[in-house]
CSV table of C-alpha atoms in Angstrom, one decimal:
chain,number,residue,atom,x,y,z
A,30,UNK,CA,98.4,66.8,121.1
A,31,UNK,CA,98.3,70.1,119.7
A,32,UNK,CA,98.1,69.5,116.0
A,33,UNK,CA,95.8,69.6,113.4
A,34,UNK,CA,96.4,66.9,110.7
A,35,UNK,CA,95.2,67.2,107.2
A,36,UNK,CA,95.1,64.6,104.8
A,37,UNK,CA,95.8,64.0,101.9
A,38,UNK,CA,99.1,66.3,101.7
A,39,UNK,CA,98.5,66.6,97.8
A,40,UNK,CA,95.7,65.7,95.5
A,41,UNK,CA,95.6,65.8,91.8
A,42,UNK,CA,91.9,65.3,90.3
A,43,UNK,CA,90.1,65.8,87.3
A,44,UNK,CA,87.0,67.8,86.6
A,45,UNK,CA,84.5,65.0,86.9
A,46,UNK,CA,86.2,63.4,90.2
A,47,UNK,CA,84.9,63.6,93.4
A,48,UNK,CA,86.9,63.5,96.1
A,49,UNK,CA,87.3,64.7,100.0
A,50,UNK,CA,89.6,66.6,102.2
A,51,UNK,CA,89.9,65.6,105.7
A,52,UNK,CA,90.8,67.5,108.9
A,53,UNK,CA,91.1,66.2,112.5
A,54,UNK,CA,92.0,67.7,115.8
A,55,UNK,CA,92.1,66.4,119.1
A,56,UNK,CA,92.3,69.5,121.3
A,57,UNK,CA,88.9,69.7,122.2
A,58,UNK,CA,88.1,72.9,120.2
A,59,UNK,CA,84.7,73.5,119.1
A,60,UNK,CA,85.3,75.8,116.2
A,61,UNK,CA,86.7,74.5,113.0
A,62,UNK,CA,87.6,76.4,109.7
A,63,UNK,CA,88.1,75.9,106.1
A,64,UNK,CA,90.6,78.3,104.4
A,65,UNK,CA,91.5,78.6,100.7
A,66,UNK,CA,95.1,79.8,99.9
A,67,UNK,CA,96.5,80.8,96.7
A,68,UNK,CA,100.3,81.1,96.1
A,69,UNK,CA,101.8,84.3,97.6
A,70,UNK,CA,98.2,85.5,98.9
A,71,UNK,CA,96.6,85.4,102.4
A,72,UNK,CA,94.0,82.7,103.5
A,73,UNK,CA,90.7,83.2,102.3
A,74,UNK,CA,88.1,82.0,104.6
A,75,UNK,CA,85.2,79.7,103.2
A,76,UNK,CA,83.5,78.2,106.3
A,77,UNK,CA,83.3,78.1,109.7
A,78,UNK,CA,81.8,75.4,111.8
A,79,UNK,CA,80.7,76.3,115.4
A,80,UNK,CA,79.8,73.1,118.0
A,81,UNK,CA,79.5,71.0,114.8
A,82,UNK,CA,77.0,73.5,113.4
A,83,UNK,CA,77.7,75.6,110.0
A,84,UNK,CA,77.8,79.1,111.3
A,85,UNK,CA,79.6,81.2,108.2
A,86,UNK,CA,79.6,80.0,104.7
A,87,UNK,CA,81.5,83.2,102.6
A,88,UNK,CA,79.4,82.4,99.4
A,89,UNK,CA,81.3,79.5,98.4
A,90,UNK,CA,80.4,77.6,95.3
A,91,UNK,CA,78.2,74.4,95.8
A,92,UNK,CA,80.9,72.3,94.3
A,93,UNK,CA,82.5,72.4,97.7
A,94,UNK,CA,80.5,70.7,100.5
A,95,UNK,CA,81.8,71.1,104.1
A,96,UNK,CA,80.8,68.2,106.5
A,97,UNK,CA,81.4,68.1,110.5
A,98,UNK,CA,80.4,64.6,111.6
A,99,UNK,CA,81.8,65.3,115.2
A,100,UNK,CA,83.6,67.8,117.0
A,101,UNK,CA,87.1,66.4,116.1
A,102,UNK,CA,86.5,65.7,112.3
A,103,UNK,CA,85.9,68.4,109.5
A,104,UNK,CA,85.5,67.1,105.7
A,105,UNK,CA,85.4,69.2,102.5
A,106,UNK,CA,83.8,66.9,99.7
A,107,UNK,CA,84.7,68.3,96.3
A,108,UNK,CA,82.9,67.6,92.8
A,109,UNK,CA,83.5,68.9,89.5
A,110,UNK,CA,85.8,71.5,90.5
A,111,UNK,CA,87.7,73.9,87.9
A,112,UNK,CA,91.2,74.2,87.4
A,113,UNK,CA,91.0,77.9,89.0
A,114,UNK,CA,89.9,75.8,92.3
A,115,UNK,CA,93.7,74.7,92.6
A,116,UNK,CA,95.0,76.3,95.9
A,117,UNK,CA,96.1,75.1,99.1
A,118,UNK,CA,93.1,74.4,101.4
A,119,UNK,CA,93.9,75.1,104.9
A,120,UNK,CA,91.9,73.5,107.7
A,121,UNK,CA,92.3,75.4,111.2
A,122,UNK,CA,90.9,75.3,115.1
A,123,UNK,CA,89.9,77.3,117.6
A,124,UNK,CA,88.8,76.9,121.4
A,125,UNK,CA,85.5,78.3,121.0
A,126,UNK,CA,83.0,79.9,118.8
A,127,UNK,CA,85.3,81.2,116.1
A,128,UNK,CA,84.2,84.8,116.5
A,129,UNK,CA,86.0,85.6,119.5
A,130,UNK,CA,88.1,88.5,119.8
A,131,UNK,CA,91.6,87.1,120.9
A,132,UNK,CA,91.3,83.2,119.9
A,133,UNK,CA,94.2,82.0,118.4
A,134,UNK,CA,93.7,79.7,115.2
A,135,UNK,CA,95.3,76.3,114.9
A,136,UNK,CA,96.1,75.5,111.2
A,137,UNK,CA,97.0,72.4,109.8
A,138,UNK,CA,99.7,72.1,107.2
A,139,UNK,CA,97.1,72.0,104.4
A,140,UNK,CA,96.4,69.9,101.0
A,141,UNK,CA,97.7,71.3,98.0
A,142,UNK,CA,95.0,70.5,95.5
A,143,UNK,CA,95.6,70.6,91.6
A,144,UNK,CA,92.5,70.3,89.5
A,145,UNK,CA,93.3,69.2,85.7
B,26,UNK,CA,84.4,98.0,107.4
B,27,UNK,CA,87.8,96.4,109.2
B,28,UNK,CA,90.7,96.5,107.1
B,29,UNK,CA,94.3,95.2,107.3
B,30,UNK,CA,97.3,96.9,105.4
B,31,UNK,CA,101.0,95.4,105.4
B,32,UNK,CA,103.8,96.2,103.6
B,33,UNK,CA,104.6,94.7,100.1
B,34,UNK,CA,107.2,92.5,99.9
B,35,UNK,CA,109.4,90.8,99.4
B,36,UNK,CA,112.0,92.0,101.9
B,37,UNK,CA,115.5,90.7,101.6
B,38,UNK,CA,117.7,90.9,104.3
B,39,UNK,CA,121.4,89.8,105.5
B,40,UNK,CA,121.7,87.6,108.6
B,41,UNK,CA,121.7,89.8,111.8
B,42,UNK,CA,120.0,92.6,110.0
B,43,UNK,CA,117.3,94.5,112.0
B,44,UNK,CA,113.6,93.7,110.6
B,45,UNK,CA,110.7,95.9,110.4
B,46,UNK,CA,107.3,94.9,108.7
B,47,UNK,CA,104.7,97.5,108.5
B,48,UNK,CA,101.1,96.7,109.5
B,49,UNK,CA,98.0,99.3,109.9
B,50,UNK,CA,94.4,98.5,110.6
B,51,UNK,CA,91.2,100.2,110.4
B,52,UNK,CA,88.5,98.9,112.9
B,53,UNK,CA,85.8,100.1,115.0
B,54,UNK,CA,86.1,99.3,118.6
B,55,UNK,CA,88.9,97.7,120.0
B,56,UNK,CA,90.0,94.5,117.8
B,57,UNK,CA,92.8,92.1,118.7
B,58,UNK,CA,95.9,92.2,116.7
B,59,UNK,CA,97.9,89.0,115.4
B,60,UNK,CA,101.1,88.3,113.4
B,61,UNK,CA,101.0,84.6,111.9
B,62,UNK,CA,103.8,83.3,110.1
B,63,UNK,CA,103.9,80.7,107.3
B,64,UNK,CA,107.1,78.4,106.6
B,65,UNK,CA,107.5,77.1,103.1
B,66,UNK,CA,105.0,74.2,102.4
B,67,UNK,CA,103.4,74.6,106.1
B,68,UNK,CA,100.4,75.9,107.4
B,69,UNK,CA,100.1,79.4,109.5
B,70,UNK,CA,101.2,79.5,113.1
B,71,UNK,CA,100.4,82.4,115.4
B,72,UNK,CA,103.6,84.1,116.1
B,73,UNK,CA,102.5,86.8,118.6
B,74,UNK,CA,99.1,88.6,119.5
B,75,UNK,CA,97.9,91.9,121.6
B,76,UNK,CA,94.5,92.2,122.7
B,77,UNK,CA,94.5,95.9,123.8
B,78,UNK,CA,96.0,99.1,123.2
B,79,UNK,CA,99.8,99.6,124.5
B,80,UNK,CA,100.1,95.8,124.7
B,81,UNK,CA,103.3,94.3,123.5
B,82,UNK,CA,103.6,90.8,122.0
B,83,UNK,CA,106.6,89.0,121.8
B,84,UNK,CA,108.0,85.5,120.9
B,85,UNK,CA,111.1,84.5,119.2
B,86,UNK,CA,112.8,87.5,119.6
B,87,UNK,CA,110.0,89.1,117.4
B,88,UNK,CA,108.1,92.0,118.8
B,89,UNK,CA,104.8,94.3,118.4
B,90,UNK,CA,103.2,96.7,119.8
B,91,UNK,CA,99.6,97.7,119.8
B,92,UNK,CA,99.4,101.4,119.0
B,93,UNK,CA,95.9,102.5,118.8
B,94,UNK,CA,97.0,106.3,118.1
B,95,UNK,CA,98.7,105.4,115.1
B,96,UNK,CA,96.5,102.0,114.3
B,97,UNK,CA,99.5,100.1,114.1
B,98,UNK,CA,100.9,96.9,114.9
B,99,UNK,CA,104.6,96.9,113.3
B,100,UNK,CA,106.9,93.7,113.5
B,101,UNK,CA,110.2,93.8,114.4
B,102,UNK,CA,113.2,91.7,115.3
B,103,UNK,CA,116.7,92.9,116.1
B,104,UNK,CA,118.6,90.4,114.5
B,105,UNK,CA,117.2,88.1,111.8
B,106,UNK,CA,118.2,84.4,111.0
B,107,UNK,CA,118.2,82.4,108.0
B,108,UNK,CA,115.4,80.4,109.6
B,109,UNK,CA,113.1,83.5,110.0
B,110,UNK,CA,112.7,83.1,106.0
B,111,UNK,CA,108.8,82.9,105.8
B,112,UNK,CA,105.5,84.8,105.0
B,113,UNK,CA,104.4,87.1,107.6
B,114,UNK,CA,100.6,88.1,107.8
B,115,UNK,CA,99.2,90.7,110.1
B,116,UNK,CA,95.9,89.8,111.2
B,117,UNK,CA,92.7,91.6,113.1
B,118,UNK,CA,90.3,89.8,115.0
B,119,UNK,CA,87.2,91.3,116.6
B,120,UNK,CA,84.0,89.4,118.0
B,121,UNK,CA,81.5,88.6,115.6
B,122,UNK,CA,83.7,88.5,112.6
B,123,UNK,CA,86.2,86.2,111.0
B,124,UNK,CA,90.0,87.1,111.3
B,125,UNK,CA,90.9,89.6,108.6
B,126,UNK,CA,94.5,89.0,107.1
B,127,UNK,CA,96.7,91.2,105.5
B,128,UNK,CA,98.2,90.5,102.2
B,129,UNK,CA,101.4,89.0,103.5
B,130,UNK,CA,105.0,90.0,103.5
B,131,UNK,CA,107.7,87.5,102.3
B,132,UNK,CA,110.9,87.7,104.0
B,133,UNK,CA,114.1,86.2,102.8
B,134,UNK,CA,117.2,86.0,104.8
B,135,UNK,CA,120.5,85.2,103.3
B,136,UNK,CA,123.6,84.1,105.4
């Protein structure tokens, strides 16, 4: 299994809603990532987990809350989002620590989020 | 700090044309260089990579050579197909820092 699976594929939420994005991989990777991608822009790193511990938080607003329950799962909890948070949210994984020079990132297909 | 600059798109080509997408970088030390591709409605996939100077990465007819003297990693393909239409991202990886992406270049190939 060489896939990173993200659910849901599409999500529409109001500014007062609470929702969660889910990501799963069964490749034994120990680093997992959340990226945010606006249309026609490169992905922007949000969070990195290495060995289930948060290792990088790129000054993301607290309305985004990551969670790594185990080495295969990564969640992103959303609360009180703003319309400007509408974007494609991509999960990725890599074999080791996430900051190794030549590691390949495996990306999921993303969750397209719309905040109304 | 480290950075990646790639040519702005969109690039529009006819099938079987030659493709070049320019990418240059700024970094201290010896980074690894990557090309990722994003097809419509999908996440990014690694297309090819090179980890040291003069390395050539290749995959699916695409090639890129790590040129330290010109700090470049240009993507080339001799004959593009309609199925190559996608967004291409050049990226730089270095120990201790997260991957740095260029702004992306949209390629459209028509038959």
